[in-house]
Amino acid sequence: MSPDTDSVASAIAYAEYRNKLDGLNAIPARLGKLNKETTFVLDYFKMEEPVLLEDGAGKKFILVDHNEKEQSVKNRDSGEILEIIDHHRVSDLTTPNPIFMRFEPVGCTATIIYKMFAGRGMEISKQTAGLMLSAIVSDTLIFKSPTCTREDKMAAQALSKIAGVDDLQTFAGEMLKAGSDLQGYSAEELLNLDRKKFRVAGIEAYISQIQTLDYDDIMRLKDEFIKEMDLFLEKTKAGLAVLMITDLNKNSSMLLFTGRRSEFASRVFNAKIDADHAYLEGVVSRKAQIIPRLMAFHQGE
Amino acid sequence: MSPDTDSVASAIAYAEYRNKLDGLNAIPARLGKLNKETTFVLDYFKMEEPVLLEDGAGKKFILVDHNEKEQSVKNRDSGEILEIIDHHRVSDLTTPNPIFMRFEPVGCTATIIYKMFAGRGMEISKQTAGLMLSAIVSDTLIFKSPTCTREDKMAAQALSKIAGVDDLQTFAGEMLKAGSDLQGYSAEELLNLDRKKFRVAGIEAYISQIQTLDYDDIMRLKDEFIKEMDLFLEKTKAGLAVLMITDLNKNSSMLLFTGRRSEFASRVFNAKIDADHAYLEGVVSRKAQIIPRLMAFHQGE
């Protein structure tokens, strides 16, 4: 619903893979608005944005970079899932038939797709390689995230050669800067940029993430964020809203949380009683460092 | 819970794969008693049977050839799933963390594992290759099942060379004969040999399968089967019990069903009102031809 660079790059790359492999005629699609980082990357490699898919009814699709129904296309159950390529946890997944699925606990879905191309000795076009490289750099925060594996680094190295990106550090810096340019966004828009819905401990939770090089600037909006999160919960009737503000300079995150069930977040992250925030040193990954902690706390209760 | 030749061969083969790949020190395990076919195969290739795993609490495991909780080790949620290699539909699957999973809609899990060995140019031991070959021959009914793919045939061809099985037809015939030797089993034991639990259309259903070269012999036990299935449902409180008796000579199956919700099976398989059976021509696969039909009927209702 909130595509990031990996979702978009993986959709384009996997469509290229399947179309080259067996002429499937796959069309890359997205489920929501592109963020500034992805727009920068598509522009840099002169690629068009994928089509917007608003309803899955009657369609056949391959899911890349997600599998949870809450994050997927509307009316997914009225369509057909052909395949899934992902690097997230599996959540409440059921298919009527056996299907092809490849899940690997690597930093980036594009890394899995790179391995599929490489495994069959298939060529990746220069532009697509550029997108895949961008996805890896983005998802792993230039290889610094705890989710980054040796395979992500190897894939990025191979892809940078194909894409002709000689100075990876400079390119990655420009890309992350474009992505963390949050000028002109309202608090509501910032919360929407990368918001995912989860079900943990029987609670419906929305967890947004913002990555920034200007942490203090963003934190000035704290009261507005809480206000917007409360409004959002009124509309959705969900129990918990969390905003994870990741400071790319310090590789740490501030969590803001609110909602009927905010005491749950407060306990999981050892915040003070009645606090609406917790600062977590060394925490940058929602997938690897926030979701498992919420899940583990639930199981331990 | 009711391991077949593919479950056992895949456990042994994948343990060999992971131990050779990165020294994981994986131990092949089974969750229940071996059937006669698998015992024949292990004996033929002079391999030991995997250890019996009775409780998953505190253990780390790789699931092969299954993923549904109902068919998995006791206290699975108190252990940790490291990986899943399977060719069945996904059912109600959730993991707290991202994990490695490889699902392919091929006829046999051993085929997927063969591809993993081949993809890395790794050697398969002669005995393990024999088990994997047996698994493919068994799951695809010597390549005649509708679940059989080109990849299963290619894997079987390569594996028969490694295993030194020159006359595949003769070997396969002996193996299926050993497996379909149902002499000495009571009706209750026959129902237990390959019984799987499913949840379809909100119904808890147990579906057993027997494959036989002596269809008429087995059908003489019809009344006893129905009686035992009723007793089993009293104990388990499930809503539906089905027995699929597959005639290997005619590649067709008789379904017997009973239980509170037997009218559901009766409608799905177009049996007469109040009938306790339906004969299905050309139907041999529970996974590919029975389960999807139950699921599709539910969605179409």
Coordinates of C-alpha atoms in Angstrom, one line a residue:
Chain A
M1 CA 0.0 0.0 0.0
S2 CA 2.9 2.3 0.7
P3 CA 5.5 1.1 -1.8
D4 CA 9.2 1.8 -1.1
T5 CA 12.1 1.5 -3.5
D6 CA 12.4 -2.3 -2.9
S7 CA 8.7 -2.9 -3.7
V8 CA 8.9 -0.9 -6.9
A9 CA 12.3 -2.2 -8.0
S10 CA 11.3 -5.8 -7.2
A11 CA 8.0 -5.5 -9.2
I12 CA 9.9 -4.2 -12.2
A13 CA 12.8 -6.7 -11.9
Y14 CA 10.6 -9.8 -11.3
A15 CA 8.3 -8.9 -14.3
E16 CA 11.5 -8.7 -16.4
Y17 CA 12.7 -12.0 -15.0
R18 CA 9.4 -13.8 -15.7
N19 CA 8.9 -12.3 -19.1
K20 CA 12.4 -13.3 -20.2
L21 CA 12.1 -16.7 -18.6
D22 CA 8.8 -17.9 -20.1
G23 CA 7.1 -15.0 -21.7
L24 CA 4.5 -14.6 -18.9
N25 CA 3.7 -11.0 -20.0
A26 CA 3.8 -9.8 -16.4
I27 CA 3.1 -6.1 -15.8
P28 CA 4.8 -4.3 -12.9
A29 CA 2.3 -2.6 -10.6
R30 CA 2.2 -0.6 -7.4
L31 CA -0.6 -0.2 -4.8
G32 CA 0.0 3.4 -3.7
K33 CA 1.9 6.7 -4.3
L34 CA 5.6 6.6 -4.8
N35 CA 7.9 8.3 -2.2
K36 CA 10.5 10.8 -3.1
E37 CA 13.4 8.3 -2.9
T38 CA 11.7 6.0 -5.4
T39 CA 10.8 8.9 -7.7
F40 CA 14.5 10.0 -7.6
V41 CA 15.7 6.5 -8.5
L42 CA 13.2 6.0 -11.4
D43 CA 14.3 9.4 -12.7
Y44 CA 18.0 8.6 -12.3
F45 CA 17.7 5.4 -14.3
K46 CA 15.2 6.8 -16.7
M47 CA 12.5 4.2 -15.9
E48 CA 8.7 4.7 -15.9
E49 CA 6.7 4.2 -12.7
P50 CA 4.7 0.9 -12.5
V51 CA 0.9 1.1 -13.1
L52 CA -1.4 1.7 -10.1
L53 CA -3.4 -1.4 -9.2
E54 CA -6.5 -0.3 -7.2
D55 CA -8.5 -3.6 -7.1
G56 CA -7.3 -7.2 -7.2
A57 CA -10.7 -8.7 -8.0
G58 CA -10.5 -11.1 -10.9
K59 CA -6.8 -10.4 -11.4
K60 CA -3.8 -12.8 -11.2
F61 CA -0.8 -11.5 -9.3
I62 CA 2.7 -12.2 -8.1
L63 CA 3.3 -10.6 -4.7
V64 CA 6.8 -9.1 -4.2
D65 CA 8.2 -7.6 -1.0
H66 CA 5.0 -8.3 1.0
N67 CA 2.6 -11.0 1.9
E68 CA 0.4 -9.8 4.7
K69 CA -3.2 -9.3 3.5
E70 CA -3.4 -5.9 5.4
Q71 CA -0.6 -4.6 3.2
S72 CA -1.8 -6.1 0.0
V73 CA -4.1 -5.2 -2.9
K74 CA -7.9 -4.6 -2.2
N75 CA -10.0 -7.7 -2.8
R76 CA -7.0 -9.9 -3.0
D77 CA -9.1 -13.0 -2.2
S78 CA -11.2 -12.4 -5.2
G79 CA -8.1 -12.7 -7.4
E80 CA -5.4 -15.3 -7.6
I81 CA -2.0 -15.3 -6.1
L82 CA 0.4 -17.0 -8.5
E83 CA 3.7 -16.6 -6.6
I84 CA 5.2 -14.7 -3.7
I85 CA 8.8 -13.4 -3.5
D86 CA 9.5 -11.8 -0.1
H87 CA 11.9 -11.2 2.7
H88 CA 9.3 -10.4 5.5
R89 CA 7.8 -12.6 8.1
V90 CA 4.9 -14.7 6.9
S91 CA 1.6 -13.6 8.4
D92 CA -1.7 -15.5 8.3
L93 CA -1.1 -16.8 4.8
T94 CA -3.4 -19.3 3.2
T95 CA -3.6 -20.4 -0.5
P96 CA -6.2 -22.8 -2.0
N97 CA -3.5 -24.5 -4.2
P98 CA 0.2 -25.1 -3.9
I99 CA 2.1 -22.1 -5.4
F100 CA 5.6 -21.0 -6.0
M101 CA 7.1 -19.0 -3.1
R102 CA 10.6 -17.9 -2.3
F103 CA 11.2 -16.3 1.0
E104 CA 14.7 -15.5 2.3
P105 CA 15.7 -13.7 5.4
V106 CA 17.9 -11.2 3.5
G107 CA 17.9 -7.4 3.6
C108 CA 16.1 -6.8 0.4
T109 CA 13.7 -8.6 -2.0
A110 CA 15.8 -7.4 -4.9
T111 CA 18.6 -9.6 -3.6
I112 CA 16.4 -12.7 -3.9
I113 CA 15.5 -11.8 -7.5
Y114 CA 19.1 -11.1 -8.3
K115 CA 19.9 -14.7 -7.1
M116 CA 17.1 -16.0 -9.4
F117 CA 18.5 -14.3 -12.4
A118 CA 22.1 -15.4 -11.5
G119 CA 21.0 -19.0 -10.8
R120 CA 19.7 -19.3 -14.4
G121 CA 22.6 -17.3 -15.9
M122 CA 20.0 -14.8 -17.2
E123 CA 20.9 -11.2 -18.1
I124 CA 19.5 -8.2 -16.2
S125 CA 19.0 -5.0 -18.2
K126 CA 21.2 -2.1 -17.2
Q127 CA 18.3 0.0 -16.0
T128 CA 16.7 -2.7 -13.9
A129 CA 20.0 -3.5 -12.3
G130 CA 20.2 0.1 -11.3
L131 CA 16.8 -0.1 -9.6
M132 CA 17.7 -3.3 -7.8
L133 CA 21.0 -1.8 -6.6
S134 CA 19.0 1.2 -5.3
A135 CA 16.6 -1.1 -3.5
I136 CA 19.4 -2.9 -1.7
V137 CA 21.2 0.3 -0.7
S138 CA 17.8 1.7 0.5
D139 CA 16.6 -1.4 2.5
T140 CA 20.0 -2.0 4.1
L141 CA 20.7 1.7 4.8
I142 CA 23.9 1.4 2.7
F143 CA 24.7 -2.0 4.3
K144 CA 24.5 -0.7 7.8
S145 CA 21.1 -2.2 8.9
P146 CA 21.2 -5.4 11.0
T147 CA 19.0 -7.0 8.3
C148 CA 21.9 -6.7 5.8
T149 CA 23.5 -10.1 4.8
R150 CA 26.6 -11.1 2.9
E151 CA 24.3 -12.0 0.0
D152 CA 22.9 -8.4 -0.2
K153 CA 26.5 -7.1 -0.4
M154 CA 27.4 -9.6 -3.1
A155 CA 24.3 -8.8 -5.1
A156 CA 24.9 -5.1 -4.8
Q157 CA 28.5 -5.5 -6.0
A158 CA 27.4 -7.5 -9.1
L159 CA 24.5 -5.1 -9.8
S160 CA 26.6 -2.0 -9.6
K161 CA 28.8 -3.4 -12.3
I162 CA 25.8 -4.1 -14.6
A163 CA 24.2 -0.7 -13.9
G164 CA 27.5 1.1 -14.4
V165 CA 27.4 2.8 -11.0
D166 CA 31.1 3.4 -10.3
D167 CA 30.8 5.5 -7.2
L168 CA 28.3 3.7 -5.1
Q169 CA 28.8 5.8 -1.9
T170 CA 28.1 9.1 -3.8
F171 CA 25.0 7.6 -5.6
A172 CA 23.7 6.1 -2.3
G173 CA 24.2 9.4 -0.5
E174 CA 22.2 11.3 -3.1
M175 CA 19.5 8.7 -3.1
L176 CA 19.0 8.6 0.7
K177 CA 19.2 12.4 0.7
A178 CA 16.4 12.6 -1.9
G179 CA 14.4 10.1 0.2
S180 CA 14.9 11.9 3.4
D181 CA 13.9 15.2 1.9
L182 CA 10.8 15.7 3.9
Q183 CA 10.3 19.4 3.1
G184 CA 6.8 20.2 2.1
Y185 CA 5.1 17.2 3.7
S186 CA 2.5 17.8 6.4
A187 CA 2.6 15.6 9.6
E188 CA -0.3 13.6 8.2
E189 CA 1.5 13.1 4.9
L190 CA 4.7 12.0 6.7
L191 CA 2.7 9.4 8.7
N192 CA 1.3 8.1 5.4
L193 CA 4.6 7.8 3.5
D194 CA 5.5 4.4 4.9
R195 CA 2.7 3.1 7.1
K196 CA 2.1 -0.6 7.5
K197 CA -0.7 -2.4 9.2
F198 CA 0.1 -5.3 11.5
R199 CA -1.9 -7.6 13.8
V200 CA 0.2 -8.4 16.9
A201 CA -1.0 -9.7 20.3
G202 CA -4.6 -9.5 19.1
I203 CA -4.2 -5.8 18.5
E204 CA -4.6 -4.0 15.1
A205 CA -1.6 -1.7 14.9
Y206 CA -0.4 0.8 12.4
I207 CA 3.4 1.4 12.4
S208 CA 4.8 4.2 10.3
Q209 CA 8.5 4.9 9.7
I210 CA 10.3 8.0 8.7
Q211 CA 14.0 8.0 7.9
T212 CA 15.7 11.3 8.3
L213 CA 19.0 13.1 8.2
D214 CA 17.4 16.0 10.0
Y215 CA 16.1 14.4 13.2
D216 CA 15.6 17.6 15.2
D217 CA 13.5 19.2 12.4
I218 CA 11.2 16.2 12.3
M219 CA 10.9 16.0 16.1
R220 CA 9.5 19.5 16.1
L221 CA 6.3 18.0 14.7
K222 CA 5.9 15.6 17.7
D223 CA 2.7 17.0 19.0
E224 CA 1.2 17.2 15.5
F225 CA 2.2 13.6 14.9
I226 CA 0.4 12.4 18.1
K227 CA -2.7 14.5 17.1
E228 CA -2.8 13.0 13.6
M229 CA -2.3 9.5 14.9
D230 CA -5.2 9.9 17.3
L231 CA -7.4 11.2 14.4
F232 CA -6.3 8.3 12.3
L233 CA -7.2 5.8 15.0
E234 CA -10.6 7.4 15.4
K235 CA -11.2 6.7 11.7
T236 CA -9.8 3.2 11.6
K237 CA -10.9 2.0 15.0
A238 CA -7.4 0.3 15.3
G239 CA -5.9 -0.1 18.8
L240 CA -2.4 1.3 18.4
A241 CA -0.5 3.7 16.2
V242 CA 3.3 3.9 16.3
L243 CA 5.6 6.3 14.4
M244 CA 9.2 5.2 14.2
I245 CA 11.5 8.2 13.4
T246 CA 14.9 6.8 12.4
D247 CA 17.9 9.1 12.7
L248 CA 20.1 8.1 9.8
N249 CA 23.1 9.9 11.4
K250 CA 22.9 8.2 14.7
N251 CA 21.4 4.8 13.5
S252 CA 18.8 5.0 16.3
S253 CA 15.1 5.6 16.4
M254 CA 12.5 7.5 18.4
L255 CA 9.1 5.7 18.7
L256 CA 6.0 7.7 19.3
F257 CA 2.8 5.8 20.1
T258 CA -0.8 6.4 21.0
G259 CA -4.1 4.7 21.0
R260 CA -6.3 2.6 23.3
R261 CA -3.6 -0.1 23.5
S262 CA -0.6 2.2 23.8
E263 CA 0.2 0.7 27.2
F264 CA 1.2 -2.4 25.3
A265 CA 3.8 -0.5 23.2
S266 CA 4.9 1.3 26.4
R267 CA 5.6 -2.0 28.2
V268 CA 7.3 -3.7 25.2
F269 CA 9.7 -0.8 24.7
N270 CA 10.2 -0.1 28.4
A271 CA 8.9 3.4 28.3
K272 CA 7.8 5.2 31.4
I273 CA 4.2 4.7 32.5
D274 CA 2.0 7.1 30.6
A275 CA 4.8 8.0 28.3
D276 CA 4.0 8.4 24.6
H277 CA 7.5 7.7 23.3
A278 CA 10.7 5.6 23.7
Y279 CA 14.1 6.2 22.3
L280 CA 15.9 3.1 21.0
E281 CA 19.6 3.2 20.4
G282 CA 20.9 1.1 17.5
V283 CA 17.3 0.3 16.3
V284 CA 16.7 1.2 12.6
S285 CA 14.6 -1.8 11.2
R286 CA 10.9 -2.1 11.8
K287 CA 10.9 -5.6 10.3
A288 CA 13.9 -7.0 12.2
Q289 CA 13.9 -5.0 15.4
I290 CA 10.3 -3.8 16.1
I291 CA 7.9 -6.5 14.9
P292 CA 9.7 -9.5 16.4
R293 CA 9.9 -7.7 19.8
L294 CA 6.2 -7.0 19.7
M295 CA 5.6 -10.7 18.8
A296 CA 8.0 -12.1 21.4
F297 CA 6.5 -9.9 24.2
H298 CA 3.1 -11.3 23.3
Q299 CA 4.2 -14.9 23.4
G300 CA 6.1 -14.3 26.7
E301 CA 3.1 -12.8 28.4
Chain B
M1 CA 2.2 -37.0 11.6
S2 CA 1.8 -39.8 9.0
P3 CA 5.0 -39.6 7.1
D4 CA 5.1 -40.9 3.6
T5 CA 8.2 -41.7 1.4
D6 CA 8.6 -38.1 0.3
S7 CA 8.5 -36.7 3.9
V8 CA 11.1 -39.2 5.0
A9 CA 13.3 -38.9 2.0
S10 CA 13.1 -35.1 2.1
A11 CA 14.1 -35.0 5.8
I12 CA 17.1 -37.2 5.1
A13 CA 18.1 -35.3 1.9
Y14 CA 17.7 -31.8 3.2
A15 CA 19.7 -32.7 6.4
E16 CA 22.5 -33.9 4.0
Y17 CA 22.1 -30.7 2.0
R18 CA 22.4 -28.4 5.0
N19 CA 25.1 -30.3 6.6
K20 CA 27.2 -30.3 3.5
L21 CA 26.4 -26.6 2.7
D22 CA 27.3 -25.1 6.1
G23 CA 27.7 -27.8 8.7
L24 CA 24.4 -27.1 10.4
N25 CA 24.4 -30.5 12.0
A26 CA 20.7 -31.1 11.1
I27 CA 19.2 -34.5 12.2
P28 CA 16.5 -36.0 10.0
A29 CA 13.3 -36.7 12.0
R30 CA 9.9 -38.2 11.6
L31 CA 6.6 -37.5 13.5
G32 CA 5.0 -40.9 13.2
K33 CA 5.2 -44.5 12.2
L34 CA 6.7 -45.4 8.8
N35 CA 4.4 -47.0 6.2
K36 CA 5.4 -50.2 4.4
E37 CA 6.5 -48.5 1.2
T38 CA 8.9 -46.2 3.1
T39 CA 10.2 -49.2 5.1
F40 CA 10.8 -51.1 1.8
V41 CA 12.7 -48.1 0.4
L42 CA 14.9 -47.5 3.4
D43 CA 15.7 -51.2 3.4
Y44 CA 16.4 -51.3 -0.3
F45 CA 18.9 -48.4 -0.1
K46 CA 20.3 -49.6 3.3
M47 CA 19.4 -46.4 5.2
E48 CA 18.3 -46.0 8.8
E49 CA 15.0 -44.6 9.7
P50 CA 14.9 -41.0 11.0
V51 CA 14.5 -40.4 14.7
L52 CA 11.0 -40.0 16.1
L53 CA 10.3 -36.4 17.2
E54 CA 7.4 -36.4 19.7
D55 CA 7.5 -32.9 21.0
G56 CA 8.7 -29.6 19.4
A57 CA 8.9 -27.5 22.5
G58 CA 12.3 -25.8 22.8
K59 CA 13.5 -27.3 19.5
K60 CA 14.6 -25.7 16.3
F61 CA 13.3 -27.3 13.1
I62 CA 13.2 -27.2 9.3
L63 CA 9.8 -28.3 8.0
V64 CA 9.9 -30.5 4.9
D65 CA 6.9 -31.7 2.9
H66 CA 4.3 -30.0 5.1
N67 CA 3.5 -26.7 6.7
E68 CA 0.0 -26.9 8.2
K69 CA 0.1 -26.8 12.0
E70 CA -2.5 -29.6 12.2
Q71 CA 0.0 -31.9 10.4
S72 CA 3.1 -30.8 12.3
V73 CA 5.0 -31.6 15.4
K74 CA 3.3 -31.2 18.8
N75 CA 4.0 -27.8 20.6
R76 CA 5.4 -26.4 17.4
D77 CA 4.8 -22.8 18.6
S78 CA 7.0 -23.4 21.6
G79 CA 9.9 -24.2 19.2
E80 CA 11.3 -22.3 16.3
I81 CA 10.8 -22.9 12.6
L82 CA 14.0 -22.1 10.8
E83 CA 13.0 -23.0 7.3
I84 CA 10.2 -24.6 5.2
I85 CA 10.6 -26.6 2.0
D86 CA 7.3 -27.8 0.7
H87 CA 5.0 -28.4 -2.3
H88 CA 1.6 -28.2 -0.6
R89 CA -0.7 -25.3 -0.3
V90 CA 0.1 -22.8 2.5
S91 CA -2.4 -22.9 5.3
D92 CA -2.7 -20.4 8.1
L93 CA 1.0 -19.8 8.4
T94 CA 2.6 -17.2 10.6
T95 CA 6.2 -16.8 11.7
P96 CA 7.5 -14.1 14.1
N97 CA 10.6 -13.5 12.0
P98 CA 11.5 -13.6 8.3
I99 CA 12.6 -17.1 7.5
F100 CA 13.9 -19.1 4.5
M101 CA 11.0 -20.8 2.6
R102 CA 10.9 -22.5 -0.7
F103 CA 7.6 -23.7 -2.0
E104 CA 7.1 -25.0 -5.5
P105 CA 4.0 -26.5 -7.1
V106 CA 5.9 -29.6 -8.2
G107 CA 4.9 -33.2 -7.6
C108 CA 7.4 -33.9 -4.8
T109 CA 9.4 -32.1 -2.2
A110 CA 12.5 -34.2 -3.1
T111 CA 12.4 -32.5 -6.5
I112 CA 12.8 -29.1 -4.9
I113 CA 15.7 -30.4 -2.8
Y114 CA 17.3 -31.9 -5.9
K115 CA 17.1 -28.5 -7.6
M116 CA 18.8 -26.9 -4.5
F117 CA 21.7 -29.5 -4.7
A118 CA 22.0 -29.0 -8.5
G119 CA 21.8 -25.2 -8.2
R120 CA 24.9 -25.2 -6.1
G121 CA 26.7 -28.0 -8.0
M122 CA 26.7 -30.1 -4.8
E123 CA 27.0 -33.9 -4.8
I124 CA 24.2 -36.1 -3.5
S125 CA 25.2 -39.4 -1.9
K126 CA 24.2 -42.5 -3.8
Q127 CA 21.8 -43.8 -1.1
T128 CA 20.1 -40.4 -0.6
A129 CA 19.6 -40.1 -4.3
G130 CA 17.9 -43.5 -4.2
L131 CA 15.5 -42.2 -1.5
M132 CA 14.8 -39.0 -3.4
L133 CA 14.1 -41.0 -6.6
S134 CA 11.7 -43.2 -4.6
A135 CA 9.9 -40.2 -3.2
I136 CA 9.3 -38.8 -6.7
V137 CA 8.1 -42.1 -8.1
S138 CA 5.8 -42.5 -5.1
D139 CA 4.3 -39.0 -5.0
T140 CA 3.8 -38.9 -8.8
L141 CA 2.5 -42.5 -9.0
I142 CA 5.4 -43.2 -11.5
F143 CA 4.8 -39.9 -13.3
K144 CA 1.1 -40.5 -13.9
S145 CA -0.4 -38.1 -11.3
P146 CA -1.7 -34.8 -12.5
T147 CA 0.7 -33.2 -10.0
C148 CA 3.7 -34.5 -11.9
T149 CA 5.8 -31.8 -13.7
R150 CA 8.6 -31.7 -16.2
E151 CA 10.9 -30.9 -13.3
D152 CA 9.9 -34.0 -11.4
K153 CA 10.8 -36.1 -14.4
M154 CA 14.1 -34.4 -15.0
A155 CA 15.0 -34.8 -11.3
A156 CA 14.1 -38.5 -11.3
Q157 CA 16.2 -39.1 -14.4
A158 CA 19.3 -37.4 -12.9
L159 CA 18.7 -39.2 -9.5
S160 CA 18.3 -42.6 -11.0
K161 CA 21.8 -42.2 -12.6
I162 CA 23.3 -41.2 -9.2
A163 CA 21.5 -44.0 -7.4
G164 CA 22.5 -46.6 -9.9
V165 CA 18.9 -47.6 -10.5
D166 CA 19.0 -48.9 -14.1
D167 CA 15.5 -50.3 -14.5
L168 CA 13.3 -47.7 -13.0
Q169 CA 10.0 -49.3 -14.0
T170 CA 10.8 -52.6 -12.2
F171 CA 12.1 -50.8 -9.1
A172 CA 9.0 -48.6 -9.0
G173 CA 6.7 -51.5 -9.5
E174 CA 8.3 -53.4 -6.5
M175 CA 8.1 -50.3 -4.4
L176 CA 4.5 -49.5 -5.1
K177 CA 3.6 -53.1 -4.5
A178 CA 5.3 -53.1 -1.1
G179 CA 3.4 -49.9 -0.3
S180 CA 0.1 -51.2 -1.4
D181 CA 0.5 -54.5 0.5
L182 CA -2.2 -53.9 3.0
Q183 CA -2.3 -57.4 4.3
G184 CA -2.5 -57.6 8.1
Y185 CA -3.8 -54.1 8.7
S186 CA -7.1 -53.6 10.4
A187 CA -9.6 -51.0 9.1
E188 CA -8.6 -48.7 11.9
E189 CA -4.9 -49.1 11.0
L190 CA -5.6 -48.5 7.3
L191 CA -7.4 -45.2 8.1
N192 CA -4.4 -44.2 10.2
L193 CA -1.7 -44.9 7.6
D194 CA -2.0 -41.6 5.8
R195 CA -4.5 -39.4 7.5
K196 CA -4.2 -35.7 7.4
K197 CA -6.2 -33.0 9.2
F198 CA -7.5 -30.0 7.2
R199 CA -9.7 -27.0 8.0
V200 CA -12.0 -26.2 5.0
A201 CA -15.1 -24.1 4.9
G202 CA -14.9 -23.8 8.7
I203 CA -15.0 -27.5 9.1
E204 CA -12.4 -29.7 10.8
A205 CA -11.9 -32.6 8.4
Y206 CA -9.7 -35.7 8.4
I207 CA -8.9 -37.1 5.0
S208 CA -7.2 -40.5 4.8
Q209 CA -5.9 -42.0 1.6
I210 CA -5.1 -45.6 0.7
Q211 CA -3.5 -46.5 -2.6
T212 CA -4.1 -50.1 -3.7
L213 CA -3.6 -52.5 -6.5
D214 CA -6.4 -54.7 -4.9
Y215 CA -9.3 -52.3 -4.9
D216 CA -12.0 -55.0 -4.5
D217 CA -10.2 -56.5 -1.5
I218 CA -10.1 -53.1 0.3
M219 CA -13.7 -52.2 -0.6
R220 CA -14.9 -55.3 1.3
L221 CA -14.0 -53.4 4.5
K222 CA -16.4 -50.5 3.5
D223 CA -18.8 -50.9 6.5
E224 CA -15.9 -51.3 8.9
F225 CA -14.3 -48.1 7.6
I226 CA -17.5 -46.1 8.1
K227 CA -17.8 -47.5 11.6
E228 CA -14.2 -46.7 12.5
M229 CA -14.5 -43.2 11.0
D230 CA -17.6 -42.6 13.2
L231 CA -15.7 -43.8 16.3
F232 CA -12.8 -41.5 15.4
L233 CA -15.1 -38.5 15.0
E234 CA -16.6 -39.2 18.4
K235 CA -13.1 -39.0 19.9
T236 CA -11.9 -35.9 18.0
K237 CA -15.2 -34.0 17.7
A238 CA -14.3 -33.1 14.1
G239 CA -17.1 -32.6 11.6
L240 CA -16.1 -34.7 8.7
A241 CA -14.0 -37.8 8.0
V242 CA -13.2 -38.9 4.4
L243 CA -11.4 -42.0 3.2
M244 CA -10.0 -41.8 -0.4
I245 CA -9.4 -45.3 -1.7
T246 CA -7.2 -44.9 -4.8
D247 CA -7.3 -47.7 -7.4
L248 CA -3.8 -47.7 -8.8
N249 CA -4.9 -49.9 -11.7
K250 CA -7.7 -47.6 -12.9
N251 CA -6.2 -44.3 -11.7
S252 CA -9.5 -43.4 -10.0
S253 CA -10.7 -43.1 -6.4
M254 CA -13.7 -44.0 -4.2
L255 CA -14.4 -41.5 -1.5
L256 CA -16.2 -42.7 1.6
F257 CA -17.4 -40.0 4.0
T258 CA -19.2 -39.6 7.3
G259 CA -19.7 -37.2 10.1
R260 CA -22.0 -34.3 11.2
R261 CA -20.9 -32.3 8.1
S262 CA -20.9 -35.2 5.6
E263 CA -23.6 -33.4 3.6
F264 CA -20.8 -30.9 2.7
A265 CA -18.7 -33.6 1.1
S266 CA -21.7 -35.1 -0.5
R267 CA -22.5 -31.8 -2.2
V268 CA -18.9 -31.0 -3.3
F269 CA -18.5 -34.5 -4.9
N270 CA -22.0 -34.6 -6.4
A271 CA -23.0 -37.7 -4.5
K272 CA -26.6 -38.7 -4.1
I273 CA -28.5 -37.3 -1.1
D274 CA -27.7 -39.3 2.0
A275 CA -25.0 -41.3 0.2
D276 CA -21.8 -42.0 2.1
H277 CA -19.6 -42.4 -1.0
A278 CA -18.7 -41.0 -4.4
Y279 CA -16.6 -42.6 -7.1
L280 CA -14.3 -40.1 -8.9
E281 CA -12.8 -41.2 -12.3
G282 CA -9.3 -39.9 -13.0
V283 CA -8.9 -38.6 -9.4
V284 CA -5.8 -39.8 -7.6
S285 CA -4.3 -36.8 -5.7
R286 CA -5.7 -35.5 -2.4
K287 CA -3.6 -32.4 -2.7
A288 CA -4.3 -31.5 -6.3
Q289 CA -7.8 -32.8 -6.9
I290 CA -9.6 -33.1 -3.5
I291 CA -8.5 -30.2 -1.3
P292 CA -8.8 -27.4 -4.0
R293 CA -12.3 -28.7 -4.8
L294 CA -13.4 -28.5 -1.2
M295 CA -11.8 -25.0 -1.0
A296 CA -13.4 -23.8 -4.3
F297 CA -16.8 -25.0 -3.3
H298 CA -16.6 -23.1 -0.1
Q299 CA -15.6 -19.9 -1.9
G300 CA -18.4 -20.3 -4.5
E301 CA -21.1 -20.8 -1.9

